[in-house]
Amino acid sequence: MRILSILLFLGITFFSYSQELKSPNGDFKFVFELENGVPTYELFLGEQHIIKKSKLGFELKDQEALLENFEQLSVATATEDNSWEPVWGEQKSIRNHYNEMLVSLNQTTTNRKMNIRFRLFDDGLGFRYEFPSQDELTYFVIQEEKTQFAMAGDHTAFWIPGDYDTQEYDYTTSKLSEIPGLMQTAITPNASQSPLSVPGVQTALMLKTANGIYINLHEAALVEYPCMHLQLDANNYVFESHLTPDALGNKGYMQAPRNTPWRTVIASKNAGDILLSNITLNLNDPSKYTDTSWIKPVKYIGVWWEMITGKSSWAYTDIPSVKLGETDFTSLPPNGKHAANTKKVKEYIDFAATHGFEQVLVEGWNQGWEDWFGKSKDFVFDFLTPYPDFDVVALREYGKSKGVRLMMHHETSGSVRNYERFMDDAYQFMEDNNYNAVKSGYVGDIIPRGEHHYGQWMVNHYLYAVEKAAAHKVMVNAHEAVRPTGLSRTYPNLIGNESARGTEYEAFGGNKPDHTTILPFTRLVGGPMDYTPGIFEPDVSQYNPNNNSWVNTTIARQLALYVTMYSPLQMAADLPETYNKHLDAFQFIKDVALDWDKTLVLEAEPGDFITYARKEKGSNNWFVGRTNDEEARLSTINFNFLDKDKTYIATIYSDAKNAHYKKNPKAYNVEKFRVTHKSKLKQPCAPGGGYAISIIEATQKQDLKGLKRL
């Protein structure tokens, strides 16, 4: 349903025009004002200021800025209310309900047109700039976008430093006024990083006001445009957009007609509403694919963690220099640590088949890993040629015999031109050898040199790779790429991303215990994360005596992450030999669903804890997960989300009484109970701990025999 009305105004410059818009439920009020030729906006939740009066516009290169001297030509309002079903997701159906205001502006000094489209939902605001076809403004270069987000106070922020090349930082929790002073310690080493020269943070940014309002700032539908950071005026609590530059320092190359990405403000008095918001997805276009039958959620294991920990290597041999097509690997001595060999991969395939996993990721299968990193090397991989100990055909056929596919790995080492050079052949190679999913990587500085991971050129590349993959019916899980902005709605084969500090950092010194209580409020607002959970051995030195890293978690919390860290692509990241020691706990990883009909947030506080309940798509089974920070806490939930006429068996995987993420991380309990919609649970959570619950409908009375009621 779409209702349209248009109000026309005479173009009289330098007077103030004020237009108001309310959300469908009336809770939010938005105000646009053209104040002496300067476009501004405000956002209220009830009587509370979410965004104080903030300016809008652009600085352009070698042209007059689009910041002032505007007249208002017209205002068009509309209402939209429909529902759509994602190919995969956290809800079976998503409602898209908003009131819209389209403001058409003309700059009197240049006669250039700029429109701003605002959409106000029941949980927040989205807006973007639109440049229509016009003689006065066709090709132009953005020097900086000047969108402001003026905060109403010194809010608490959950933030990572602004950086053009990485999001792989631990989160810092502080007041806005404290951010500049904490920036130096927040910027920790990374393989490729370019921190902002001014105080700034990355989106999605989570905030909490002193009076308990939760605010999230992000962007949606990032296409043909650089990634946005938020530059901070810490004295006045004002954020201003800061775009990622290219090698020349330019921020964006535009050709009208063209739209920018949406800028989003999600707000609520309830933290769980931030986690359940669909604004980011709703501001993206519907799927571009008519046939999506080949896109399916995947649970996988991988030849990966043993390399991450240093137990094994990606490289086949130990030489300082490789020239693809010239280096004869068959004549070189193997180093004895190469993990991606036929024998070992068959063992992983066997484990996957035994436990019902669909795919096995194998990293380090292709030639070139001996000198892949830090050399600024263009022709670093060909994505086609295996090492001598990796038999592509034999493993393809062995996997088929076991009902297991291999998952492809394409590490580019930042050499993007090289990847695009081989991309068609690489995807065809996947088709020919029964691969339908690829994990791509962009570790290191980008080639062409001077470009950044989050600049316009790379944003275009990431989407180019996804579209190319779709032509071969390949699903993409991109690591080190730009953080997602809901594009998985439009391109549902973009089934996963990393784009944040994931589990691998647990083997690089460890993540903070509160890390997974923040990520769903920040990074996951834009889309699912391939966090690679499931680590059961926290002492990394057990795999590599030279690595003293410690995984800051209990086993029970590792299980919870399969529910709290949403992804249709979930990895059981630890080694099969370790899972075989804890098969009772491993059962949850086998049972937990990947795709959902319904998602609820039972408890949530950013930086402290999150408890989700999710209903498996197409069944009556539910799964609950709770992730906890470094403090011992009591979780209190009820089961009123269950069907009233059904009885279920709840298997609770919890921290033991003496569990602790440092002192006793492997202490857990597995207990079964009979539950109904009247059941309640008070569950202690250890420091760095949590719990997971599978709630399976009881179809046979004998299955309930001997089970206590909860």
PDB file of C-alpha atoms in Angstrom, residues 362-541:
ATOM      1  CA  VAL A 362      40.195 -26.119   3.243  1.00  0.00           C
ATOM      2  CA  GLU A 363      42.689 -23.256   3.391  1.00  0.00           C
ATOM      3  CA  GLY A 364      46.199 -23.494   1.971  1.00  0.00           C
ATOM      4  CA  TRP A 365      45.324 -25.889  -0.861  1.00  0.00           C
ATOM      5  CA  ASN A 366      46.695 -23.712  -3.680  1.00  0.00           C
ATOM      6  CA  GLN A 367      50.244 -22.763  -4.600  1.00  0.00           C
ATOM      7  CA  GLY A 368      51.761 -19.483  -3.422  1.00  0.00           C
ATOM      8  CA  TRP A 369      51.492 -19.413   0.376  1.00  0.00           C
ATOM      9  CA  GLU A 370      55.252 -19.387   0.943  1.00  0.00           C
ATOM     10  CA  ASP A 371      55.564 -15.647   0.218  1.00  0.00           C
ATOM     11  CA  TRP A 372      51.941 -14.535   0.118  1.00  0.00           C
ATOM     12  CA  PHE A 373      51.947 -11.836   2.788  1.00  0.00           C
ATOM     13  CA  GLY A 374      53.640  -8.458   3.161  1.00  0.00           C
ATOM     14  CA  LYS A 375      55.462  -8.463  -0.175  1.00  0.00           C
ATOM     15  CA  SER A 376      53.035  -6.209  -2.099  1.00  0.00           C
ATOM     16  CA  LYS A 377      53.021  -8.990  -4.659  1.00  0.00           C
ATOM     17  CA  ASP A 378      50.665  -8.699  -7.625  1.00  0.00           C
ATOM     18  CA  PHE A 379      50.709 -12.247  -9.082  1.00  0.00           C
ATOM     19  CA  VAL A 380      50.402 -13.961  -5.712  1.00  0.00           C
ATOM     20  CA  PHE A 381      47.791 -16.717  -6.366  1.00  0.00           C
ATOM     21  CA  ASP A 382      46.088 -18.153  -9.442  1.00  0.00           C
ATOM     22  CA  PHE A 383      43.167 -19.780  -7.505  1.00  0.00           C
ATOM     23  CA  LEU A 384      43.491 -22.841  -9.756  1.00  0.00           C
ATOM     24  CA  THR A 385      46.714 -24.746  -9.099  1.00  0.00           C
ATOM     25  CA  PRO A 386      46.893 -27.089  -6.080  1.00  0.00           C
ATOM     26  CA  TYR A 387      49.981 -28.136  -4.160  1.00  0.00           C
ATOM     27  CA  PRO A 388      51.336 -31.609  -5.010  1.00  0.00           C
ATOM     28  CA  ASP A 389      49.786 -33.161  -1.889  1.00  0.00           C
ATOM     29  CA  PHE A 390      46.248 -31.898  -2.601  1.00  0.00           C
ATOM     30  CA  ASP A 391      44.367 -34.077  -5.108  1.00  0.00           C
ATOM     31  CA  VAL A 392      41.416 -31.991  -6.312  1.00  0.00           C
ATOM     32  CA  VAL A 393      39.700 -34.749  -8.301  1.00  0.00           C
ATOM     33  CA  ALA A 394      40.159 -37.460  -5.681  1.00  0.00           C
ATOM     34  CA  LEU A 395      38.807 -35.221  -2.920  1.00  0.00           C
ATOM     35  CA  ARG A 396      35.897 -34.106  -5.085  1.00  0.00           C
ATOM     36  CA  GLU A 397      34.867 -37.713  -5.669  1.00  0.00           C
ATOM     37  CA  TYR A 398      35.515 -38.747  -2.068  1.00  0.00           C
ATOM     38  CA  GLY A 399      33.382 -35.885  -0.830  1.00  0.00           C
ATOM     39  CA  LYS A 400      30.574 -36.841  -3.200  1.00  0.00           C
ATOM     40  CA  SER A 401      30.676 -40.417  -1.914  1.00  0.00           C
ATOM     41  CA  LYS A 402      30.186 -39.113   1.619  1.00  0.00           C
ATOM     42  CA  GLY A 403      27.599 -36.446   0.766  1.00  0.00           C
ATOM     43  CA  VAL A 404      30.010 -33.640   1.698  1.00  0.00           C
ATOM     44  CA  ARG A 405      31.208 -30.715  -0.412  1.00  0.00           C
ATOM     45  CA  LEU A 406      34.475 -28.886  -0.017  1.00  0.00           C
ATOM     46  CA  MET A 407      34.293 -25.139   0.554  1.00  0.00           C
ATOM     47  CA  MET A 408      36.642 -23.091  -1.618  1.00  0.00           C
ATOM     48  CA  HIS A 409      39.125 -20.601  -0.212  1.00  0.00           C
ATOM     49  CA  HIS A 410      40.274 -17.580  -2.234  1.00  0.00           C
ATOM     50  CA  GLU A 411      42.826 -15.485  -0.382  1.00  0.00           C
ATOM     51  CA  THR A 412      43.772 -12.477  -2.500  1.00  0.00           C
ATOM     52  CA  SER A 413      46.485 -11.015  -0.231  1.00  0.00           C
ATOM     53  CA  GLY A 414      44.930  -7.664  -1.158  1.00  0.00           C
ATOM     54  CA  SER A 415      45.920  -8.082  -4.825  1.00  0.00           C
ATOM     55  CA  VAL A 416      42.523  -7.278  -6.228  1.00  0.00           C
ATOM     56  CA  ARG A 417      43.512  -6.800  -9.849  1.00  0.00           C
ATOM     57  CA  ASN A 418      44.997 -10.294  -9.767  1.00  0.00           C
ATOM     58  CA  TYR A 419      41.800 -11.765  -8.312  1.00  0.00           C
ATOM     59  CA  GLU A 420      39.657 -10.160 -10.996  1.00  0.00           C
ATOM     60  CA  ARG A 421      42.107 -11.438 -13.620  1.00  0.00           C
ATOM     61  CA  PHE A 422      41.413 -15.042 -12.560  1.00  0.00           C
ATOM     62  CA  MET A 423      37.853 -14.728 -11.262  1.00  0.00           C
ATOM     63  CA  ASP A 424      35.960 -16.275 -14.195  1.00  0.00           C
ATOM     64  CA  ASP A 425      38.316 -19.243 -14.372  1.00  0.00           C
ATOM     65  CA  ALA A 426      38.333 -19.624 -10.586  1.00  0.00           C
ATOM     66  CA  TYR A 427      34.536 -19.786 -10.335  1.00  0.00           C
ATOM     67  CA  GLN A 428      34.384 -22.176 -13.290  1.00  0.00           C
ATOM     68  CA  PHE A 429      36.979 -24.341 -11.504  1.00  0.00           C
ATOM     69  CA  MET A 430      34.616 -24.395  -8.525  1.00  0.00           C
ATOM     70  CA  GLU A 431      31.680 -25.458 -10.680  1.00  0.00           C
ATOM     71  CA  ASP A 432      33.717 -28.226 -12.276  1.00  0.00           C
ATOM     72  CA  ASN A 433      34.809 -29.589  -8.884  1.00  0.00           C
ATOM     73  CA  ASN A 434      31.542 -29.446  -6.910  1.00  0.00           C
ATOM     74  CA  TYR A 435      32.236 -26.319  -4.866  1.00  0.00           C
ATOM     75  CA  ASN A 436      29.251 -24.011  -4.307  1.00  0.00           C
ATOM     76  CA  ALA A 437      30.600 -21.695  -1.590  1.00  0.00           C
ATOM     77  CA  VAL A 438      33.770 -19.632  -1.324  1.00  0.00           C
ATOM     78  CA  LYS A 439      35.485 -17.937   1.582  1.00  0.00           C
ATOM     79  CA  SER A 440      37.389 -15.000   0.121  1.00  0.00           C
ATOM     80  CA  GLY A 441      40.023 -12.977   1.945  1.00  0.00           C
ATOM     81  CA  TYR A 442      41.670  -9.571   1.584  1.00  0.00           C
ATOM     82  CA  VAL A 443      44.518  -9.712   4.090  1.00  0.00           C
ATOM     83  CA  GLY A 444      47.124  -6.951   3.742  1.00  0.00           C
ATOM     84  CA  ASP A 445      47.346  -3.652   1.912  1.00  0.00           C
ATOM     85  CA  ILE A 446      45.311  -3.302  -1.248  1.00  0.00           C
ATOM     86  CA  ILE A 447      46.820  -3.462  -4.726  1.00  0.00           C
ATOM     87  CA  PRO A 448      46.430  -1.075  -6.602  1.00  0.00           C
ATOM     88  CA  ARG A 449      48.642   0.552  -3.979  1.00  0.00           C
ATOM     89  CA  GLY A 450      47.114   3.465  -2.149  1.00  0.00           C
ATOM     90  CA  GLU A 451      43.553   2.154  -2.338  1.00  0.00           C
ATOM     91  CA  HIS A 452      41.834   1.177   0.895  1.00  0.00           C
ATOM     92  CA  HIS A 453      39.656  -1.775   1.880  1.00  0.00           C
ATOM     93  CA  TYR A 454      36.726   0.578   2.521  1.00  0.00           C
ATOM     94  CA  GLY A 455      37.094   2.986  -0.399  1.00  0.00           C
ATOM     95  CA  GLN A 456      34.713   3.311  -3.330  1.00  0.00           C
ATOM     96  CA  TRP A 457      36.944   1.257  -5.641  1.00  0.00           C
ATOM     97  CA  MET A 458      36.985  -1.714  -3.263  1.00  0.00           C
ATOM     98  CA  VAL A 459      33.294  -1.418  -2.425  1.00  0.00           C
ATOM     99  CA  ASN A 460      32.664  -1.824  -6.151  1.00  0.00           C
ATOM    100  CA  HIS A 461      34.969  -4.847  -6.273  1.00  0.00           C
ATOM    101  CA  TYR A 462      33.274  -6.719  -3.424  1.00  0.00           C
ATOM    102  CA  LEU A 463      29.915  -6.436  -5.160  1.00  0.00           C
ATOM    103  CA  TYR A 464      31.461  -7.345  -8.513  1.00  0.00           C
ATOM    104  CA  ALA A 465      32.744 -10.578  -6.946  1.00  0.00           C
ATOM    105  CA  VAL A 466      29.310 -11.398  -5.511  1.00  0.00           C
ATOM    106  CA  GLU A 467      27.587 -10.825  -8.854  1.00  0.00           C
ATOM    107  CA  LYS A 468      30.220 -12.868 -10.704  1.00  0.00           C
ATOM    108  CA  ALA A 469      29.772 -15.673  -8.189  1.00  0.00           C
ATOM    109  CA  ALA A 470      26.004 -15.646  -8.679  1.00  0.00           C
ATOM    110  CA  ALA A 471      26.488 -16.342 -12.387  1.00  0.00           C
ATOM    111  CA  HIS A 472      28.121 -19.628 -11.313  1.00  0.00           C
ATOM    112  CA  LYS A 473      25.626 -20.254  -8.469  1.00  0.00           C
ATOM    113  CA  VAL A 474      28.301 -19.709  -5.840  1.00  0.00           C
ATOM    114  CA  MET A 475      27.714 -18.352  -2.334  1.00  0.00           C
ATOM    115  CA  VAL A 476      30.248 -15.833  -0.992  1.00  0.00           C
ATOM    116  CA  ASN A 477      31.680 -15.405   2.509  1.00  0.00           C
ATOM    117  CA  ALA A 478      34.020 -12.419   2.285  1.00  0.00           C
ATOM    118  CA  HIS A 479      36.619 -11.795   4.997  1.00  0.00           C
ATOM    119  CA  GLU A 480      38.440  -8.470   5.495  1.00  0.00           C
ATOM    120  CA  ALA A 481      35.817  -6.877   3.217  1.00  0.00           C
ATOM    121  CA  VAL A 482      33.809  -3.763   4.020  1.00  0.00           C
ATOM    122  CA  ARG A 483      31.308  -4.328   6.840  1.00  0.00           C
ATOM    123  CA  PRO A 484      27.849  -5.289   5.575  1.00  0.00           C
ATOM    124  CA  THR A 485      24.994  -2.852   5.093  1.00  0.00           C
ATOM    125  CA  GLY A 486      22.053  -5.155   4.369  1.00  0.00           C
ATOM    126  CA  LEU A 487      23.044  -5.989   0.789  1.00  0.00           C
ATOM    127  CA  SER A 488      22.344  -9.656   1.501  1.00  0.00           C
ATOM    128  CA  ARG A 489      18.680  -8.851   0.822  1.00  0.00           C
ATOM    129  CA  THR A 490      19.504  -7.778  -2.732  1.00  0.00           C
ATOM    130  CA  TYR A 491      22.271 -10.340  -3.225  1.00  0.00           C
ATOM    131  CA  PRO A 492      21.338 -13.300  -0.993  1.00  0.00           C
ATOM    132  CA  ASN A 493      24.358 -15.329  -2.149  1.00  0.00           C
ATOM    133  CA  LEU A 494      26.352 -12.921   0.049  1.00  0.00           C
ATOM    134  CA  ILE A 495      25.793 -15.455   2.780  1.00  0.00           C
ATOM    135  CA  GLY A 496      28.511 -14.362   5.176  1.00  0.00           C
ATOM    136  CA  ASN A 497      31.119 -11.771   6.071  1.00  0.00           C
ATOM    137  CA  GLU A 498      33.823 -11.410   8.662  1.00  0.00           C
ATOM    138  CA  SER A 499      34.607  -7.663   8.696  1.00  0.00           C
ATOM    139  CA  ALA A 500      35.211  -7.527  12.436  1.00  0.00           C
ATOM    140  CA  ARG A 501      37.459  -9.077  15.055  1.00  0.00           C
ATOM    141  CA  GLY A 502      36.461 -12.734  15.022  1.00  0.00           C
ATOM    142  CA  THR A 503      37.452 -15.946  16.756  1.00  0.00           C
ATOM    143  CA  GLU A 504      40.841 -16.065  15.001  1.00  0.00           C
ATOM    144  CA  TYR A 505      42.005 -13.312  17.343  1.00  0.00           C
ATOM    145  CA  GLU A 506      41.534 -15.672  20.255  1.00  0.00           C
ATOM    146  CA  ALA A 507      44.710 -17.335  18.918  1.00  0.00           C
ATOM    147  CA  PHE A 508      46.394 -13.943  18.460  1.00  0.00           C
ATOM    148  CA  GLY A 509      46.286 -12.934  22.112  1.00  0.00           C
ATOM    149  CA  GLY A 510      42.553 -13.206  22.834  1.00  0.00           C
ATOM    150  CA  ASN A 511      39.375 -11.132  22.585  1.00  0.00           C
ATOM    151  CA  LYS A 512      37.859  -9.300  25.526  1.00  0.00           C
ATOM    152  CA  PRO A 513      35.248 -11.355  27.396  1.00  0.00           C
ATOM    153  CA  ASP A 514      32.537  -8.786  26.592  1.00  0.00           C
ATOM    154  CA  HIS A 515      33.271  -8.857  22.841  1.00  0.00           C
ATOM    155  CA  THR A 516      30.340 -11.087  21.893  1.00  0.00           C
ATOM    156  CA  THR A 517      27.957  -9.062  24.061  1.00  0.00           C
ATOM    157  CA  ILE A 518      28.694  -6.007  21.875  1.00  0.00           C
ATOM    158  CA  LEU A 519      29.043  -7.353  18.325  1.00  0.00           C
ATOM    159  CA  PRO A 520      25.315  -8.074  17.833  1.00  0.00           C
ATOM    160  CA  PHE A 521      24.637  -4.404  18.665  1.00  0.00           C
ATOM    161  CA  THR A 522      27.283  -3.158  16.240  1.00  0.00           C
ATOM    162  CA  ARG A 523      28.754  -5.253  13.454  1.00  0.00           C
ATOM    163  CA  LEU A 524      25.742  -7.576  13.098  1.00  0.00           C
ATOM    164  CA  VAL A 525      23.307  -4.694  12.582  1.00  0.00           C
ATOM    165  CA  GLY A 526      24.440  -4.707   8.940  1.00  0.00           C
ATOM    166  CA  GLY A 527      24.311  -8.446   8.386  1.00  0.00           C
ATOM    167  CA  PRO A 528      25.469 -11.851   9.598  1.00  0.00           C
ATOM    168  CA  MET A 529      29.041 -12.530  10.677  1.00  0.00           C
ATOM    169  CA  ASP A 530      31.149 -15.605  10.057  1.00  0.00           C
ATOM    170  CA  TYR A 531      32.458 -15.471  13.618  1.00  0.00           C
ATOM    171  CA  THR A 532      33.715 -19.099  13.501  1.00  0.00           C
ATOM    172  CA  PRO A 533      32.696 -20.168  17.034  1.00  0.00           C
ATOM    173  CA  GLY A 534      32.904 -23.591  18.657  1.00  0.00           C
ATOM    174  CA  ILE A 535      36.350 -23.540  20.300  1.00  0.00           C
ATOM    175  CA  PHE A 536      36.429 -26.211  23.027  1.00  0.00           C
ATOM    176  CA  GLU A 537      40.160 -26.061  23.839  1.00  0.00           C
ATOM    177  CA  PRO A 538      40.855 -22.589  25.281  1.00  0.00           C
ATOM    178  CA  ASP A 539      44.570 -23.212  25.884  1.00  0.00           C
ATOM    179  CA  VAL A 540      46.087 -22.599  22.455  1.00  0.00           C
ATOM    180  CA  SER A 541      49.457 -23.915  23.632  1.00  0.00           C
TER     181      SER A 541
END
